[in-house]
Short mmCIF file of C-alpha atoms in Angstrom, two decimals:
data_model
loop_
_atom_site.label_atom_id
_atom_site.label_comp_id
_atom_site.label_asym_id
_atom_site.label_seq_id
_atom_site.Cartn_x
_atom_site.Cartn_y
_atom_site.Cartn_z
CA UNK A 301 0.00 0.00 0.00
CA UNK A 302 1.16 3.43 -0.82
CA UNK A 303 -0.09 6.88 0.69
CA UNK A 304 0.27 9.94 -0.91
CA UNK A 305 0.39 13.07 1.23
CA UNK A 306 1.07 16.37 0.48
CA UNK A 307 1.56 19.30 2.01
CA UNK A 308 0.75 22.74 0.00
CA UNK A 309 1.85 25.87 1.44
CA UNK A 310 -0.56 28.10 -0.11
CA UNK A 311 -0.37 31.85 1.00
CA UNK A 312 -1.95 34.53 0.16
CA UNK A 313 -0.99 38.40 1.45
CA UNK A 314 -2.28 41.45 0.70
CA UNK A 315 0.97 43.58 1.90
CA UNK A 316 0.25 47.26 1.77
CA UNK A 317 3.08 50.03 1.31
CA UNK A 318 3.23 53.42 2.08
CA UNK A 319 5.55 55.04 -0.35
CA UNK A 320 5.22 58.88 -1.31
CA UNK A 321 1.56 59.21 -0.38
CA UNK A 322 0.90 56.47 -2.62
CA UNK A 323 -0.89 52.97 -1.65
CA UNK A 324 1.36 49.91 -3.64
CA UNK A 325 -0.43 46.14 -3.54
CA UNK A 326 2.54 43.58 -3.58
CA UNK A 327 1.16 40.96 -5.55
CA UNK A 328 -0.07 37.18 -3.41
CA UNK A 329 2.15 34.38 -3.56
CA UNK A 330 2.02 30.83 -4.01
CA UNK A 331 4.41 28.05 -1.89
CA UNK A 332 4.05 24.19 -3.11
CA UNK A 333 6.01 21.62 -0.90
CA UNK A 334 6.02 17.87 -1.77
CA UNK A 335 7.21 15.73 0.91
CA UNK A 336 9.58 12.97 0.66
CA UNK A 337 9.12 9.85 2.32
CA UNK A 338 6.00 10.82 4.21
CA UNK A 339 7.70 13.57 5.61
CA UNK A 340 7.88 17.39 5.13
CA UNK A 341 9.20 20.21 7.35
CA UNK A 342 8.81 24.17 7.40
CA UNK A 343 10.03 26.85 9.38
CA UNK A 344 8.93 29.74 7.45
CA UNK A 345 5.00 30.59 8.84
CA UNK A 346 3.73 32.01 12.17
CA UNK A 347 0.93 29.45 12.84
CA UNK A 348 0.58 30.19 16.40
CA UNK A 349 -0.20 34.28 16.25
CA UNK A 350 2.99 35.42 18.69
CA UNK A 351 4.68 36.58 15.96
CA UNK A 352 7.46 34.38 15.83
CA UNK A 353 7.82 32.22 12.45
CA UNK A 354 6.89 28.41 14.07
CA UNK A 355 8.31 25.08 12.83
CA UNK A 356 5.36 22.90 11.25
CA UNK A 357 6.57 19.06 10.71
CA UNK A 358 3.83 16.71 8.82
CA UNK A 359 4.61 13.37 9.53
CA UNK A 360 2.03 9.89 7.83
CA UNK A 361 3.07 6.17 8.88
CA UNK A 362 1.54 3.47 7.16
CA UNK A 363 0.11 1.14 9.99
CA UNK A 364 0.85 -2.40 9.78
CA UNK A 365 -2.54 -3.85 9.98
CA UNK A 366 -5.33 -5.90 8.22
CA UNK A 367 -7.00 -2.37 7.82
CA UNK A 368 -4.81 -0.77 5.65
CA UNK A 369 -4.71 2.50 8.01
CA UNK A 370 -2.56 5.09 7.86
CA UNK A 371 -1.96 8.04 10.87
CA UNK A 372 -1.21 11.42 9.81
CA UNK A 373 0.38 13.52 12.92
CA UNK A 374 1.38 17.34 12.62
CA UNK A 375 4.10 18.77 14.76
CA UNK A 376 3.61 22.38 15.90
CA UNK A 377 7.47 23.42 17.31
CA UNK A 378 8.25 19.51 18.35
CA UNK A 379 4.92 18.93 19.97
CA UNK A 380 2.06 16.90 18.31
CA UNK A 381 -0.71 19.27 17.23
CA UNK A 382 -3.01 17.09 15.42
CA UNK A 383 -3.18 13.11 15.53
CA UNK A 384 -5.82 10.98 13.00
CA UNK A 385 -5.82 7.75 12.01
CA UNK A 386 -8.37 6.26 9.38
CA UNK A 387 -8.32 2.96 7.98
CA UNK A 388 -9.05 1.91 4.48
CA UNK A 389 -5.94 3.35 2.25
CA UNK A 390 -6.40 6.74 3.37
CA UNK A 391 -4.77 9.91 1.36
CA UNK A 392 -4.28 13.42 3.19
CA UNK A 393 -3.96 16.82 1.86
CA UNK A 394 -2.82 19.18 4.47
CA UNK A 395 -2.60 23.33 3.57
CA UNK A 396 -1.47 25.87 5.50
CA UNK A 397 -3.31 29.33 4.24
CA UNK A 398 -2.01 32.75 5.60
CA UNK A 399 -4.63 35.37 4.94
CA UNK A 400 -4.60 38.89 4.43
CA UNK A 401 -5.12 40.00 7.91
CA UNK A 402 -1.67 37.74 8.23
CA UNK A 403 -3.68 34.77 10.06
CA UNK A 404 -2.85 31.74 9.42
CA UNK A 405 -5.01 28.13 8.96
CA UNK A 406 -4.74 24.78 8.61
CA UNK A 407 -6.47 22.98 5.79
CA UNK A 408 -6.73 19.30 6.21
CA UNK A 409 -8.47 17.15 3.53
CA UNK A 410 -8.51 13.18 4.36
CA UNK A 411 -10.47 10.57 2.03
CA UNK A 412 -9.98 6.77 2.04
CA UNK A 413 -10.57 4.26 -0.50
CA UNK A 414 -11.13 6.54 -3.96
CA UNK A 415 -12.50 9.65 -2.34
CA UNK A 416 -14.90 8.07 -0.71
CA UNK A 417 -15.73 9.80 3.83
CA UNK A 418 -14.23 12.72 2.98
CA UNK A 419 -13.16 15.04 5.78
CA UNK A 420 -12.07 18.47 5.30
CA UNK A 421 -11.87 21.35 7.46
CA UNK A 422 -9.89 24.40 8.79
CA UNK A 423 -7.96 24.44 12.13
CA UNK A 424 -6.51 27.44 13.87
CA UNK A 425 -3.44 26.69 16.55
CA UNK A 426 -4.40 27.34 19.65
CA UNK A 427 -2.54 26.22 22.98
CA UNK A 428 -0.17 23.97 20.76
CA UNK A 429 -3.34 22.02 19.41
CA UNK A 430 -5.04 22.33 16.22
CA UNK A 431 -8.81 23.30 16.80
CA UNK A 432 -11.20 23.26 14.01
CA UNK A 433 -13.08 26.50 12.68
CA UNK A 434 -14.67 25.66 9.85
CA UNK A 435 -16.03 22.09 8.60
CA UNK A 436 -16.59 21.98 4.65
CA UNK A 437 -18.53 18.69 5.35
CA UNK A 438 -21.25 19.89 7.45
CA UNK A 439 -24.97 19.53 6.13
CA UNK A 440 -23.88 17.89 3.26
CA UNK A 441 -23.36 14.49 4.60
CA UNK A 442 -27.90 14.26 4.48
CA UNK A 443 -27.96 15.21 0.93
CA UNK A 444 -25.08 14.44 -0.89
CA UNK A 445 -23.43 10.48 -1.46
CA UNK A 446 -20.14 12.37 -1.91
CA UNK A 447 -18.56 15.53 -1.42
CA UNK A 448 -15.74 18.04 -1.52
CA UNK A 449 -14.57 21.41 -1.72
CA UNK A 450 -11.22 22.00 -3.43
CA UNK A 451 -9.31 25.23 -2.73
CA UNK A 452 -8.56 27.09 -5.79
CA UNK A 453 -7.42 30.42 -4.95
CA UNK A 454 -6.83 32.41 -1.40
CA UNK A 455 -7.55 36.34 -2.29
CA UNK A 456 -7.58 38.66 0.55
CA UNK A 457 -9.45 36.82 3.38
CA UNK A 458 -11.57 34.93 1.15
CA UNK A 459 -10.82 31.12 0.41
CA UNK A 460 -12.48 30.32 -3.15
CA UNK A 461 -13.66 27.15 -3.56
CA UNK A 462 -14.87 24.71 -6.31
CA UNK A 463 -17.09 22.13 -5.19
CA UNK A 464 -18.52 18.63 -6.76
CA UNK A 465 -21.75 17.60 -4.84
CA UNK A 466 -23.32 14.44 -5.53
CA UNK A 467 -26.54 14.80 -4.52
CA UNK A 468 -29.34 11.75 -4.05
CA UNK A 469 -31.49 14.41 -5.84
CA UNK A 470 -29.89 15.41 -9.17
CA UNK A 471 -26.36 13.32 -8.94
CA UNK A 472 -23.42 15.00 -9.69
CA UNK A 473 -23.46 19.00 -9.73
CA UNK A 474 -20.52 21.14 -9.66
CA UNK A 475 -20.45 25.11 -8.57
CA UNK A 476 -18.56 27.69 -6.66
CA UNK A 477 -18.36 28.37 -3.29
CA UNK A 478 -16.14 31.56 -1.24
CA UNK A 479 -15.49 31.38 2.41
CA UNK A 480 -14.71 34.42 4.18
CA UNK A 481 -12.88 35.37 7.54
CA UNK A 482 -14.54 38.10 8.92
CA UNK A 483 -15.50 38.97 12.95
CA UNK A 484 -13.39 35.75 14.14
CA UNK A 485 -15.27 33.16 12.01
CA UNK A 486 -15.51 31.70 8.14
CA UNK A 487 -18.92 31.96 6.78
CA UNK A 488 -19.48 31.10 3.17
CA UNK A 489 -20.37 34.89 1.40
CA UNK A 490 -23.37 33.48 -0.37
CA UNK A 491 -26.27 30.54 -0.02
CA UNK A 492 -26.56 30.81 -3.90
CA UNK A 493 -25.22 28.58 -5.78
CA UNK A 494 -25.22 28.29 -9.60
CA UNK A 495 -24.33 24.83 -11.40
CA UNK A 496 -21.60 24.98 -13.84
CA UNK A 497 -23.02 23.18 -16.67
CA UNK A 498 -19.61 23.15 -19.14
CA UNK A 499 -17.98 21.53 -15.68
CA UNK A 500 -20.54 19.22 -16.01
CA UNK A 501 -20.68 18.53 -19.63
CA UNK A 502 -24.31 18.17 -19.84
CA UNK A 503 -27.45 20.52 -20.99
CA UNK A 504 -29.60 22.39 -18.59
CA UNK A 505 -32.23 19.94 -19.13
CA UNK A 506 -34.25 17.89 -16.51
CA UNK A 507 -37.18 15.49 -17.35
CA UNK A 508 -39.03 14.40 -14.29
CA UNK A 509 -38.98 10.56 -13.75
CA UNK A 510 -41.64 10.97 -11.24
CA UNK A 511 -44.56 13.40 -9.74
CA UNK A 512 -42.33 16.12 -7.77
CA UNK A 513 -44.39 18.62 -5.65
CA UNK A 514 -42.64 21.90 -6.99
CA UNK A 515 -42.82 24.59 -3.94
CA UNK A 516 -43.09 28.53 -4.05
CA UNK A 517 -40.25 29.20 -1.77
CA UNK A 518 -37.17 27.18 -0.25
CA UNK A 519 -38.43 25.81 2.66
CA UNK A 520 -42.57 26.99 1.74
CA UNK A 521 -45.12 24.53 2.13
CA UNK A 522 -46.89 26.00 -0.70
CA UNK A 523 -47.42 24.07 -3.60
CA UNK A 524 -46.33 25.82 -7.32
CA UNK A 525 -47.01 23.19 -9.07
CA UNK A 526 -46.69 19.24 -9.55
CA UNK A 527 -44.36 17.64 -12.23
CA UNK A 528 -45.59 14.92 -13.85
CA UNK A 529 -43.39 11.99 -15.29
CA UNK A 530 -42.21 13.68 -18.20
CA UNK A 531 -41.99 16.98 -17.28
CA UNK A 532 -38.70 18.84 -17.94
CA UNK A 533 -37.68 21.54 -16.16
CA UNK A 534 -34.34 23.56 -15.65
CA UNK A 535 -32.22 23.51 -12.75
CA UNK A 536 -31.18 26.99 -12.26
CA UNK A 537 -29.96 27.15 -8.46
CA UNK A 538 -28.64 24.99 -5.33
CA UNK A 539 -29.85 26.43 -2.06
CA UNK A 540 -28.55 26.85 1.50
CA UNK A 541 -30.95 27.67 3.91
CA UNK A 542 -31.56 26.98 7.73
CA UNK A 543 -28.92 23.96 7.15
CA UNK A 544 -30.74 22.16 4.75
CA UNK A 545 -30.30 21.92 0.78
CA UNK A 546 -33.00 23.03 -2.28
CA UNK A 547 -33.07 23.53 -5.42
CA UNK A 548 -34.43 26.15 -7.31
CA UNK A 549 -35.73 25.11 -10.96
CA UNK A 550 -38.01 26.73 -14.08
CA UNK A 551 -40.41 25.01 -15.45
CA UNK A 552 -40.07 24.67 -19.46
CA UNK A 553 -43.72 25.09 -20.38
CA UNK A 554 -45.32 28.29 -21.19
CA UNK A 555 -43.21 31.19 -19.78
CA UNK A 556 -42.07 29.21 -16.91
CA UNK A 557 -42.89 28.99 -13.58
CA UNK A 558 -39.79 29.65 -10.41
CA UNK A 559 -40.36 27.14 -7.71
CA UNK A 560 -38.33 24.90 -4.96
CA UNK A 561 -37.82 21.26 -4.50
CA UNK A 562 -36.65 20.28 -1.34
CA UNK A 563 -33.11 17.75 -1.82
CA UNK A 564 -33.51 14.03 -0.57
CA UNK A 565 -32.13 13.65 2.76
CA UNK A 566 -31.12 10.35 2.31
CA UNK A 567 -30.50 7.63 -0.91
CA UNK A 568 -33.73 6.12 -1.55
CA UNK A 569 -32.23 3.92 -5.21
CA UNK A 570 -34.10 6.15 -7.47
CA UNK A 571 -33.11 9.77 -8.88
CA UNK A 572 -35.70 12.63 -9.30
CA UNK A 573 -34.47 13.14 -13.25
CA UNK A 574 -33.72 10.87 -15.98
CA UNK A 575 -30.30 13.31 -16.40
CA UNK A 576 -29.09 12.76 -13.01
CA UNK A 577 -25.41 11.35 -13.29
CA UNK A 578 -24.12 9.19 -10.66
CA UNK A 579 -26.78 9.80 -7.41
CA UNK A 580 -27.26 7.61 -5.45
#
């Protein structure tokens, strides 16, 4: 068995000059490390916040069991930080992400198997231990058979974000998602989502495979309308609200009606559309 980890040093400043009563941006900056025999060092990045640059060791044994588990630890100055051991073949992807306020985060991706559990969320150091502030996982795990949110860019104190859902609903959607650090937290700057249809390679094109009660607003009781087997409709929006998933979709008769269908909480064997790729 072999694991691949990684350890990406992405950082992203926004350093501000004062020259001559003029305001100069230096331009962000991008730090790749690949370890070498599951081990990588740094000694470059204040993780802690005293303002002292802090040595960061990531360190991933292979455990010699019927399991196939692996244990990924992080050292934080000599002293284990973060311990986690999965079984299965697992694969981490650990980040650290300064931001332009000059905070920096851990970002720690694990998946076993071929993506499958995936975990994947943001730790701040605190008291020599890594303590998790934001979870990229959470109220998806209901709706969606897999999921994950890769980092694509770190801009200011946003984190940009493309994510694949697979939802029991539609299957396979992909869209954008930014988190932002602002007041002491990450909150995602939007609820709206828009599928990105030349990611998915397929038309903006639905046909019902069943009656779906179409409602008026995310989370309404109100009945729009009903599709019938049939039906097509276009799938226009994914929907965060109150920690549960919709969708928003048009119908395609007439001028269209706007309405809401609620996602599946769970895999019930059968899609909603005859398009859906890979739910379940």
């Amino acid at each position: 068995m072999r694991l691949k980890k990684v350890l990406n040093f992405v950082i992203c400043t926004m350093l501000i000059c004062i020259c001559l009563g003029k305001v100069q941006v230096v331009n962000a900056e991008s730090v790749s490390l690949q370890p070498v025999m599951h081990y990588v060092e740094n000694s470059k990045y204040d993780v802690t916040g005293d303002g002292v640059a802090d040595t960061v060791k990531v360190k991933t044994v292979d455990n010699a069991d019927e399991q196939h588990s692996g244990t990924i630890q992080i050292f934080v100055n000599d002293n284990v930080a973060f311990e986690q051991k999965r079984e299965a073949n697992p694969f981490w992807q650990v980040n650290l992400i300064r931001l332009a306020n000059g905070k920096v985060f851990f970002d720690i991706e694990s998946t076993i198997m071929s993506d499958d559990d995936c975990i994947h969320q943001l730790y701040v150091c605190e008291n020599g231990k890594l303590k998790s502030v934001y979870d990229f996982q959470k109220y998806y795990d209901k709706y969606a058979s897999y999921y994950s949110a890769d980092i694509v860019k770190v801009s200011g104190n946003t984190i940009k974000t493309e994510v694949m859902a697979q939802f029991h609903t539609t299957g396979r959607v992909y869209y954008n998602m930014n988190v932002q650090y602002k007041d002491g937290k990450f909150e995602r700057t939007s609820n709206t989502f828009s599928p990105k249809y030349k990611k998915m390679s397929m038309k903006n094109k639905w046909t019902a495979k069943k009656k779906i009660k179409v409602y008026k607003k995310a989370g309404s009781k109100k009945t729009v309308y009903t599709l019938k087997k049939g039906d097509v409709i276009k799938l226009n929006k994914i929907i965060y609200k109150n920690n549960k998933v919709y969708f928003q979709v048009k119908n395609n008769k007439g001028k269209g009606k706007t309405g809401y269908i609620p996602a599946t909480k769970k895999n019930t064997g059968k899609s909603y559309f005859k398009e859906s790729q890979f739910a379940g």
